[in-house]
Amino acid sequence: MYDDSGLAEGDRPHWAAALTGAGDMGFMLYRSVARPGLGRADLEAILNQARRRNAERGLTGCLHHENGLFFQWLEGPRFTLSRLMERLRDDDRHVGVTVIDQGRLDRRLFGDWQMRHSDSATASLLEWLAGSGHSEADGVRSFLETIR
Ligand SMILES: Cc1cc2nc3c(=O)[nH]c(=O)nc-3n(C[C@H](O)[C@H](O)[C@H](O)COP(=O)(O)O)c2cc1C
Protein backbone atom coordinates (compact mmCIF):
# COMPACT_ATOMS: atom_id res chain seq x y z
CA MET A 1 0.00 0.00 0.00
CA TYR A 2 2.82 2.39 0.88
CA ASP A 3 4.52 1.67 -2.46
CA ASP A 4 1.47 2.77 -4.45
CA SER A 5 0.91 5.95 -2.49
CA GLY A 6 3.35 8.12 -4.37
CA LEU A 7 4.31 9.68 -1.05
CA ALA A 8 7.90 10.29 -0.06
CA GLU A 9 9.10 8.37 2.96
CA GLY A 10 8.80 11.42 5.20
CA ASP A 11 5.14 12.03 4.23
CA ARG A 12 3.86 8.63 5.20
CA PRO A 13 3.35 9.17 8.91
CA HIS A 14 0.56 11.68 8.24
CA TRP A 15 -1.98 9.21 7.03
CA ALA A 16 -0.37 6.17 8.64
CA ALA A 17 -0.87 7.98 11.95
CA ALA A 18 -4.47 8.77 11.04
CA LEU A 19 -5.09 5.05 10.57
CA THR A 20 -3.41 3.98 13.79
CA GLY A 21 -4.32 7.03 15.88
CA ALA A 22 -0.66 7.32 16.84
CA GLY A 23 -0.54 10.99 15.89
CA ASP A 24 -3.26 11.77 18.41
CA MET A 25 -1.18 10.97 21.45
CA GLY A 26 -1.13 13.75 23.98
CA PHE A 27 -0.78 14.70 27.61
CA MET A 28 -2.77 16.75 30.07
CA LEU A 29 -1.32 18.17 33.28
CA TYR A 30 -3.62 19.76 35.85
CA ARG A 31 -3.69 20.84 39.48
CA SER A 32 -6.72 20.67 41.77
CA VAL A 33 -7.64 21.05 45.43
CA ALA A 34 -8.73 17.88 47.22
CA ARG A 35 -12.12 18.03 48.93
CA PRO A 36 -11.59 18.89 52.62
CA GLY A 37 -11.59 15.73 54.72
CA LEU A 38 -10.67 13.50 51.80
CA GLY A 39 -9.10 10.50 53.47
CA ARG A 40 -6.98 7.52 52.66
CA ALA A 41 -9.96 5.35 51.73
CA ASP A 42 -11.21 8.04 49.32
CA LEU A 43 -7.79 8.21 47.71
CA GLU A 44 -7.69 4.43 47.34
CA ALA A 45 -11.12 4.54 45.69
CA ILE A 46 -9.96 7.26 43.26
CA LEU A 47 -6.86 5.26 42.33
CA ASN A 48 -8.77 1.99 41.91
CA GLN A 49 -11.35 3.67 39.68
CA ALA A 50 -8.68 5.55 37.72
CA ARG A 51 -6.63 2.42 37.09
CA ARG A 52 -9.61 0.35 36.01
CA ARG A 53 -11.02 2.99 33.68
CA ASN A 54 -7.61 4.03 32.29
CA ALA A 55 -6.83 0.42 31.38
CA GLU A 56 -10.05 0.35 29.34
CA ARG A 57 -9.35 3.73 27.71
CA GLY A 58 -5.63 3.38 26.93
CA LEU A 59 -4.62 6.12 29.38
CA THR A 60 -1.60 6.13 31.68
CA GLY A 61 -0.20 8.68 34.10
CA CYS A 62 0.69 9.76 37.58
CA LEU A 63 -1.35 11.29 40.42
CA HIS A 64 0.67 13.26 42.97
CA HIS A 65 -1.10 14.20 46.22
CA GLU A 66 0.49 16.64 48.64
CA ASN A 67 -0.77 19.22 51.18
CA GLY A 68 -4.36 18.88 49.99
CA LEU A 69 -3.40 19.39 46.34
CA PHE A 70 -3.57 16.98 43.43
CA PHE A 71 -1.24 17.20 40.44
CA GLN A 72 -2.18 14.72 37.74
CA TRP A 73 -0.32 13.88 34.56
CA LEU A 74 -2.49 12.01 32.05
CA GLU A 75 -1.34 10.67 28.69
CA GLY A 76 -3.01 8.84 25.83
CA PRO A 77 -5.33 9.55 22.89
CA ARG A 78 -6.14 13.28 22.94
CA PHE A 79 -9.85 12.84 22.35
CA THR A 80 -10.08 10.42 25.29
CA LEU A 81 -8.13 12.87 27.44
CA SER A 82 -10.49 15.76 26.78
CA ARG A 83 -13.51 13.56 27.51
CA LEU A 84 -11.94 12.55 30.82
CA MET A 85 -11.20 16.18 31.71
CA GLU A 86 -14.92 16.94 31.46
CA ARG A 87 -15.67 14.13 33.92
CA LEU A 88 -12.85 15.23 36.21
CA ARG A 89 -14.21 18.78 36.37
CA ASP A 90 -17.56 17.39 37.55
CA ASP A 91 -16.00 15.18 40.23
CA ASP A 92 -16.73 16.64 43.69
CA ARG A 93 -13.80 14.84 45.30
CA HIS A 94 -11.74 17.83 44.18
CA VAL A 95 -12.35 21.44 43.13
CA GLY A 96 -10.53 24.16 41.22
CA VAL A 97 -9.32 21.92 38.41
CA THR A 98 -6.72 24.06 36.58
CA VAL A 99 -4.94 22.83 33.47
CA ILE A 100 -1.25 23.71 33.79
CA ASP A 101 -0.09 22.31 30.47
CA GLN A 102 -1.27 20.12 27.61
CA GLY A 103 -0.02 19.09 24.21
CA ARG A 104 1.19 16.36 21.93
CA LEU A 105 3.40 13.57 23.14
CA ASP A 106 5.68 11.25 21.19
CA ARG A 107 6.50 8.91 24.06
CA ARG A 108 4.62 8.22 27.26
CA LEU A 109 6.35 9.06 30.55
CA PHE A 110 4.28 6.51 32.49
CA GLY A 111 3.66 3.79 29.92
CA ASP A 112 4.03 1.11 32.58
CA TRP A 113 1.44 2.65 34.91
CA GLN A 114 -2.34 2.75 34.65
CA MET A 115 -1.94 5.46 37.30
CA ARG A 116 1.20 5.86 39.35
CA HIS A 117 0.58 7.40 42.76
CA SER A 118 3.08 9.56 44.59
CA ASP A 119 2.99 11.81 47.64
CA SER A 120 5.46 13.68 49.82
CA ALA A 121 6.76 10.34 51.13
CA THR A 122 7.96 9.64 47.56
CA ALA A 123 9.35 13.14 47.11
CA SER A 124 8.01 16.64 47.72
CA LEU A 125 6.79 18.29 44.56
CA LEU A 126 6.12 21.55 46.40
CA GLU A 127 9.71 21.75 47.64
CA TRP A 128 10.92 20.85 44.15
CA LEU A 129 8.85 23.69 42.67
CA ALA A 130 10.00 26.17 45.32
CA GLY A 131 13.63 25.31 44.60
CA SER A 132 13.45 25.25 40.81
CA GLY A 133 13.53 28.39 38.77
CA HIS A 134 11.12 26.81 36.28
CA SER A 135 7.56 27.64 35.39
CA GLU A 136 4.99 25.46 37.16
CA ALA A 137 4.49 23.38 34.00
CA ASP A 138 8.21 22.75 33.45
CA GLY A 139 8.79 22.24 37.17
CA VAL A 140 6.06 19.59 37.56
CA ARG A 141 7.16 17.83 34.40
CA SER A 142 10.82 17.70 35.47
CA PHE A 143 9.71 16.44 38.92
CA LEU A 144 7.65 13.65 37.33
CA GLU A 145 10.62 12.64 35.22
CA THR A 146 12.60 12.05 38.42
CA ILE A 147 9.98 9.76 40.01
CA ARG A 148 8.75 7.77 37.04
C1 LIG B 1 -7.97 13.43 41.67
C2 LIG B 1 -8.78 12.52 40.76
C3 LIG B 1 -8.12 11.80 39.77
C4 LIG B 1 -8.84 10.96 38.91
N1 LIG B 1 -8.19 10.31 37.94
C5 LIG B 1 -8.89 9.55 37.05
C6 LIG B 1 -8.24 8.89 35.99
O1 LIG B 1 -7.02 8.92 35.85
N2 LIG B 1 -9.00 8.17 35.13
C7 LIG B 1 -10.37 8.07 35.27
O2 LIG B 1 -11.02 7.41 34.46
N3 LIG B 1 -10.99 8.68 36.27
C8 LIG B 1 -10.30 9.43 37.17
N4 LIG B 1 -10.96 10.05 38.18
C9 LIG B 1 -12.40 9.85 38.30
C10 LIG B 1 -13.18 10.72 37.32
O3 LIG B 1 -13.33 12.02 37.88
C11 LIG B 1 -14.58 10.14 37.07
O4 LIG B 1 -15.21 9.88 38.28
C12 LIG B 1 -14.51 8.84 36.31
O5 LIG B 1 -13.69 8.94 35.18
C13 LIG B 1 -15.91 8.48 35.85
O6 LIG B 1 -15.81 7.33 35.10
P1 LIG B 1 -17.08 6.59 34.55
O7 LIG B 1 -16.93 6.66 33.08
O8 LIG B 1 -16.95 5.22 35.13
O9 LIG B 1 -18.31 7.30 35.04
C14 LIG B 1 -10.25 10.86 39.06
C15 LIG B 1 -10.89 11.59 40.07
C16 LIG B 1 -10.17 12.41 40.92
C17 LIG B 1 -10.88 13.19 41.98
PDB file of C-alpha atoms and ligand atoms in Angstrom:
ATOM      1  CA  MET A   1       0.000   0.000   0.000  1.00  0.00           C
ATOM      2  CA  TYR A   2       2.816   2.394   0.879  1.00  0.00           C
ATOM      3  CA  ASP A   3       4.515   1.674  -2.457  1.00  0.00           C
ATOM      4  CA  ASP A   4       1.473   2.772  -4.446  1.00  0.00           C
ATOM      5  CA  SER A   5       0.914   5.952  -2.492  1.00  0.00           C
ATOM      6  CA  GLY A   6       3.346   8.117  -4.369  1.00  0.00           C
ATOM      7  CA  LEU A   7       4.307   9.677  -1.054  1.00  0.00           C
ATOM      8  CA  ALA A   8       7.897  10.286  -0.062  1.00  0.00           C
ATOM      9  CA  GLU A   9       9.099   8.369   2.964  1.00  0.00           C
ATOM     10  CA  GLY A  10       8.796  11.422   5.200  1.00  0.00           C
ATOM     11  CA  ASP A  11       5.144  12.027   4.232  1.00  0.00           C
ATOM     12  CA  ARG A  12       3.860   8.626   5.196  1.00  0.00           C
ATOM     13  CA  PRO A  13       3.354   9.172   8.908  1.00  0.00           C
ATOM     14  CA  HIS A  14       0.557  11.679   8.242  1.00  0.00           C
ATOM     15  CA  TRP A  15      -1.975   9.212   7.026  1.00  0.00           C
ATOM     16  CA  ALA A  16      -0.370   6.173   8.638  1.00  0.00           C
ATOM     17  CA  ALA A  17      -0.870   7.979  11.952  1.00  0.00           C
ATOM     18  CA  ALA A  18      -4.466   8.766  11.041  1.00  0.00           C
ATOM     19  CA  LEU A  19      -5.094   5.054  10.568  1.00  0.00           C
ATOM     20  CA  THR A  20      -3.412   3.984  13.789  1.00  0.00           C
ATOM     21  CA  GLY A  21      -4.321   7.031  15.879  1.00  0.00           C
ATOM     22  CA  ALA A  22      -0.661   7.323  16.843  1.00  0.00           C
ATOM     23  CA  GLY A  23      -0.539  10.994  15.894  1.00  0.00           C
ATOM     24  CA  ASP A  24      -3.262  11.774  18.409  1.00  0.00           C
ATOM     25  CA  MET A  25      -1.181  10.969  21.446  1.00  0.00           C
ATOM     26  CA  GLY A  26      -1.132  13.755  23.978  1.00  0.00           C
ATOM     27  CA  PHE A  27      -0.779  14.695  27.607  1.00  0.00           C
ATOM     28  CA  MET A  28      -2.771  16.751  30.068  1.00  0.00           C
ATOM     29  CA  LEU A  29      -1.322  18.170  33.280  1.00  0.00           C
ATOM     30  CA  TYR A  30      -3.617  19.760  35.853  1.00  0.00           C
ATOM     31  CA  ARG A  31      -3.692  20.840  39.477  1.00  0.00           C
ATOM     32  CA  SER A  32      -6.716  20.671  41.771  1.00  0.00           C
ATOM     33  CA  VAL A  33      -7.635  21.048  45.434  1.00  0.00           C
ATOM     34  CA  ALA A  34      -8.733  17.884  47.225  1.00  0.00           C
ATOM     35  CA  ARG A  35     -12.123  18.033  48.928  1.00  0.00           C
ATOM     36  CA  PRO A  36     -11.594  18.895  52.619  1.00  0.00           C
ATOM     37  CA  GLY A  37     -11.588  15.734  54.717  1.00  0.00           C
ATOM     38  CA  LEU A  38     -10.675  13.505  51.796  1.00  0.00           C
ATOM     39  CA  GLY A  39      -9.096  10.495  53.467  1.00  0.00           C
ATOM     40  CA  ARG A  40      -6.978   7.520  52.664  1.00  0.00           C
ATOM     41  CA  ALA A  41      -9.959   5.351  51.729  1.00  0.00           C
ATOM     42  CA  ASP A  42     -11.212   8.038  49.321  1.00  0.00           C
ATOM     43  CA  LEU A  43      -7.787   8.212  47.709  1.00  0.00           C
ATOM     44  CA  GLU A  44      -7.687   4.435  47.344  1.00  0.00           C
ATOM     45  CA  ALA A  45     -11.121   4.543  45.693  1.00  0.00           C
ATOM     46  CA  ILE A  46      -9.959   7.260  43.258  1.00  0.00           C
ATOM     47  CA  LEU A  47      -6.857   5.259  42.329  1.00  0.00           C
ATOM     48  CA  ASN A  48      -8.767   1.991  41.906  1.00  0.00           C
ATOM     49  CA  GLN A  49     -11.346   3.668  39.683  1.00  0.00           C
ATOM     50  CA  ALA A  50      -8.683   5.548  37.722  1.00  0.00           C
ATOM     51  CA  ARG A  51      -6.626   2.418  37.094  1.00  0.00           C
ATOM     52  CA  ARG A  52      -9.611   0.346  36.009  1.00  0.00           C
ATOM     53  CA  ARG A  53     -11.017   2.988  33.677  1.00  0.00           C
ATOM     54  CA  ASN A  54      -7.612   4.025  32.290  1.00  0.00           C
ATOM     55  CA  ALA A  55      -6.832   0.421  31.384  1.00  0.00           C
ATOM     56  CA  GLU A  56     -10.046   0.347  29.341  1.00  0.00           C
ATOM     57  CA  ARG A  57      -9.354   3.725  27.714  1.00  0.00           C
ATOM     58  CA  GLY A  58      -5.635   3.382  26.934  1.00  0.00           C
ATOM     59  CA  LEU A  59      -4.623   6.116  29.385  1.00  0.00           C
ATOM     60  CA  THR A  60      -1.604   6.125  31.679  1.00  0.00           C
ATOM     61  CA  GLY A  61      -0.203   8.675  34.095  1.00  0.00           C
ATOM     62  CA  CYS A  62       0.686   9.764  37.582  1.00  0.00           C
ATOM     63  CA  LEU A  63      -1.351  11.285  40.419  1.00  0.00           C
ATOM     64  CA  HIS A  64       0.666  13.257  42.971  1.00  0.00           C
ATOM     65  CA  HIS A  65      -1.099  14.195  46.224  1.00  0.00           C
ATOM     66  CA  GLU A  66       0.491  16.639  48.639  1.00  0.00           C
ATOM     67  CA  ASN A  67      -0.774  19.217  51.180  1.00  0.00           C
ATOM     68  CA  GLY A  68      -4.356  18.882  49.994  1.00  0.00           C
ATOM     69  CA  LEU A  69      -3.398  19.386  46.343  1.00  0.00           C
ATOM     70  CA  PHE A  70      -3.569  16.981  43.433  1.00  0.00           C
ATOM     71  CA  PHE A  71      -1.244  17.204  40.443  1.00  0.00           C
ATOM     72  CA  GLN A  72      -2.179  14.723  37.745  1.00  0.00           C
ATOM     73  CA  TRP A  73      -0.318  13.879  34.560  1.00  0.00           C
ATOM     74  CA  LEU A  74      -2.495  12.013  32.053  1.00  0.00           C
ATOM     75  CA  GLU A  75      -1.344  10.670  28.691  1.00  0.00           C
ATOM     76  CA  GLY A  76      -3.014   8.840  25.831  1.00  0.00           C
ATOM     77  CA  PRO A  77      -5.333   9.549  22.894  1.00  0.00           C
ATOM     78  CA  ARG A  78      -6.138  13.284  22.941  1.00  0.00           C
ATOM     79  CA  PHE A  79      -9.850  12.839  22.354  1.00  0.00           C
ATOM     80  CA  THR A  80     -10.077  10.422  25.289  1.00  0.00           C
ATOM     81  CA  LEU A  81      -8.130  12.869  27.443  1.00  0.00           C
ATOM     82  CA  SER A  82     -10.487  15.756  26.780  1.00  0.00           C
ATOM     83  CA  ARG A  83     -13.509  13.561  27.512  1.00  0.00           C
ATOM     84  CA  LEU A  84     -11.939  12.548  30.816  1.00  0.00           C
ATOM     85  CA  MET A  85     -11.203  16.184  31.708  1.00  0.00           C
ATOM     86  CA  GLU A  86     -14.924  16.943  31.458  1.00  0.00           C
ATOM     87  CA  ARG A  87     -15.670  14.134  33.925  1.00  0.00           C
ATOM     88  CA  LEU A  88     -12.854  15.229  36.207  1.00  0.00           C
ATOM     89  CA  ARG A  89     -14.209  18.780  36.373  1.00  0.00           C
ATOM     90  CA  ASP A  90     -17.563  17.391  37.546  1.00  0.00           C
ATOM     91  CA  ASP A  91     -16.005  15.183  40.233  1.00  0.00           C
ATOM     92  CA  ASP A  92     -16.728  16.642  43.689  1.00  0.00           C
ATOM     93  CA  ARG A  93     -13.799  14.843  45.303  1.00  0.00           C
ATOM     94  CA  HIS A  94     -11.742  17.833  44.185  1.00  0.00           C
ATOM     95  CA  VAL A  95     -12.345  21.440  43.126  1.00  0.00           C
ATOM     96  CA  GLY A  96     -10.528  24.156  41.224  1.00  0.00           C
ATOM     97  CA  VAL A  97      -9.324  21.922  38.407  1.00  0.00           C
ATOM     98  CA  THR A  98      -6.725  24.056  36.581  1.00  0.00           C
ATOM     99  CA  VAL A  99      -4.944  22.832  33.475  1.00  0.00           C
ATOM    100  CA  ILE A 100      -1.252  23.714  33.790  1.00  0.00           C
ATOM    101  CA  ASP A 101      -0.091  22.310  30.470  1.00  0.00           C
ATOM    102  CA  GLN A 102      -1.275  20.117  27.610  1.00  0.00           C
ATOM    103  CA  GLY A 103      -0.019  19.090  24.209  1.00  0.00           C
ATOM    104  CA  ARG A 104       1.192  16.357  21.930  1.00  0.00           C
ATOM    105  CA  LEU A 105       3.401  13.572  23.139  1.00  0.00           C
ATOM    106  CA  ASP A 106       5.684  11.248  21.191  1.00  0.00           C
ATOM    107  CA  ARG A 107       6.502   8.914  24.063  1.00  0.00           C
ATOM    108  CA  ARG A 108       4.620   8.219  27.259  1.00  0.00           C
ATOM    109  CA  LEU A 109       6.350   9.061  30.550  1.00  0.00           C
ATOM    110  CA  PHE A 110       4.278   6.514  32.492  1.00  0.00           C
ATOM    111  CA  GLY A 111       3.660   3.794  29.923  1.00  0.00           C
ATOM    112  CA  ASP A 112       4.030   1.111  32.582  1.00  0.00           C
ATOM    113  CA  TRP A 113       1.436   2.647  34.910  1.00  0.00           C
ATOM    114  CA  GLN A 114      -2.341   2.751  34.651  1.00  0.00           C
ATOM    115  CA  MET A 115      -1.940   5.457  37.298  1.00  0.00           C
ATOM    116  CA  ARG A 116       1.202   5.861  39.352  1.00  0.00           C
ATOM    117  CA  HIS A 117       0.576   7.400  42.758  1.00  0.00           C
ATOM    118  CA  SER A 118       3.076   9.558  44.588  1.00  0.00           C
ATOM    119  CA  ASP A 119       2.987  11.806  47.641  1.00  0.00           C
ATOM    120  CA  SER A 120       5.464  13.680  49.824  1.00  0.00           C
ATOM    121  CA  ALA A 121       6.755  10.336  51.128  1.00  0.00           C
ATOM    122  CA  THR A 122       7.959   9.640  47.564  1.00  0.00           C
ATOM    123  CA  ALA A 123       9.347  13.136  47.111  1.00  0.00           C
ATOM    124  CA  SER A 124       8.014  16.644  47.715  1.00  0.00           C
ATOM    125  CA  LEU A 125       6.787  18.286  44.556  1.00  0.00           C
ATOM    126  CA  LEU A 126       6.122  21.554  46.398  1.00  0.00           C
ATOM    127  CA  GLU A 127       9.706  21.752  47.638  1.00  0.00           C
ATOM    128  CA  TRP A 128      10.921  20.851  44.149  1.00  0.00           C
ATOM    129  CA  LEU A 129       8.853  23.690  42.665  1.00  0.00           C
ATOM    130  CA  ALA A 130      10.001  26.167  45.316  1.00  0.00           C
ATOM    131  CA  GLY A 131      13.629  25.311  44.598  1.00  0.00           C
ATOM    132  CA  SER A 132      13.445  25.252  40.807  1.00  0.00           C
ATOM    133  CA  GLY A 133      13.534  28.390  38.771  1.00  0.00           C
ATOM    134  CA  HIS A 134      11.122  26.813  36.276  1.00  0.00           C
ATOM    135  CA  SER A 135       7.560  27.642  35.385  1.00  0.00           C
ATOM    136  CA  GLU A 136       4.994  25.459  37.156  1.00  0.00           C
ATOM    137  CA  ALA A 137       4.490  23.384  34.001  1.00  0.00           C
ATOM    138  CA  ASP A 138       8.208  22.750  33.451  1.00  0.00           C
ATOM    139  CA  GLY A 139       8.787  22.239  37.174  1.00  0.00           C
ATOM    140  CA  VAL A 140       6.057  19.593  37.557  1.00  0.00           C
ATOM    141  CA  ARG A 141       7.165  17.831  34.400  1.00  0.00           C
ATOM    142  CA  SER A 142      10.816  17.696  35.468  1.00  0.00           C
ATOM    143  CA  PHE A 143       9.715  16.442  38.918  1.00  0.00           C
ATOM    144  CA  LEU A 144       7.647  13.655  37.331  1.00  0.00           C
ATOM    145  CA  GLU A 145      10.619  12.644  35.225  1.00  0.00           C
ATOM    146  CA  THR A 146      12.602  12.053  38.419  1.00  0.00           C
ATOM    147  CA  ILE A 147       9.983   9.763  40.012  1.00  0.00           C
ATOM    148  CA  ARG A 148       8.755   7.766  37.040  1.00  0.00           C
TER     149      ARG A 148
HETATM  150  C1  LIG B   1      -7.974  13.427  41.669  1.00  0.00           C
HETATM  151  C2  LIG B   1      -8.775  12.522  40.762  1.00  0.00           C
HETATM  152  C3  LIG B   1      -8.121  11.804  39.772  1.00  0.00           C
HETATM  153  C4  LIG B   1      -8.843  10.964  38.913  1.00  0.00           C
HETATM  154  N1  LIG B   1      -8.188  10.308  37.940  1.00  0.00           N
HETATM  155  C5  LIG B   1      -8.894   9.551  37.053  1.00  0.00           C
HETATM  156  C6  LIG B   1      -8.238   8.890  35.988  1.00  0.00           C
HETATM  157  O1  LIG B   1      -7.017   8.915  35.850  1.00  0.00           O
HETATM  158  N2  LIG B   1      -9.003   8.168  35.134  1.00  0.00           N
HETATM  159  C7  LIG B   1     -10.374   8.073  35.272  1.00  0.00           C
HETATM  160  O2  LIG B   1     -11.024   7.413  34.460  1.00  0.00           O
HETATM  161  N3  LIG B   1     -10.994   8.680  36.269  1.00  0.00           N
HETATM  162  C8  LIG B   1     -10.304   9.425  37.171  1.00  0.00           C
HETATM  163  N4  LIG B   1     -10.957  10.052  38.182  1.00  0.00           N
HETATM  164  C9  LIG B   1     -12.402   9.848  38.298  1.00  0.00           C
HETATM  165  C10 LIG B   1     -13.183  10.722  37.323  1.00  0.00           C
HETATM  166  O3  LIG B   1     -13.328  12.017  37.879  1.00  0.00           O
HETATM  167  C11 LIG B   1     -14.575  10.135  37.066  1.00  0.00           C
HETATM  168  O4  LIG B   1     -15.206   9.877  38.284  1.00  0.00           O
HETATM  169  C12 LIG B   1     -14.511   8.835  36.305  1.00  0.00           C
HETATM  170  O5  LIG B   1     -13.689   8.945  35.175  1.00  0.00           O
HETATM  171  C13 LIG B   1     -15.914   8.484  35.852  1.00  0.00           C
HETATM  172  O6  LIG B   1     -15.815   7.329  35.100  1.00  0.00           O
HETATM  173  P1  LIG B   1     -17.085   6.585  34.552  1.00  0.00           P
HETATM  174  O7  LIG B   1     -16.927   6.655  33.083  1.00  0.00           O
HETATM  175  O8  LIG B   1     -16.951   5.219  35.130  1.00  0.00           O
HETATM  176  O9  LIG B   1     -18.306   7.299  35.044  1.00  0.00           O
HETATM  177  C14 LIG B   1     -10.246  10.864  39.064  1.00  0.00           C
HETATM  178  C15 LIG B   1     -10.890  11.593  40.070  1.00  0.00           C
HETATM  179  C16 LIG B   1     -10.169  12.414  40.917  1.00  0.00           C
HETATM  180  C17 LIG B   1     -10.883  13.190  41.982  1.00  0.00           C
END
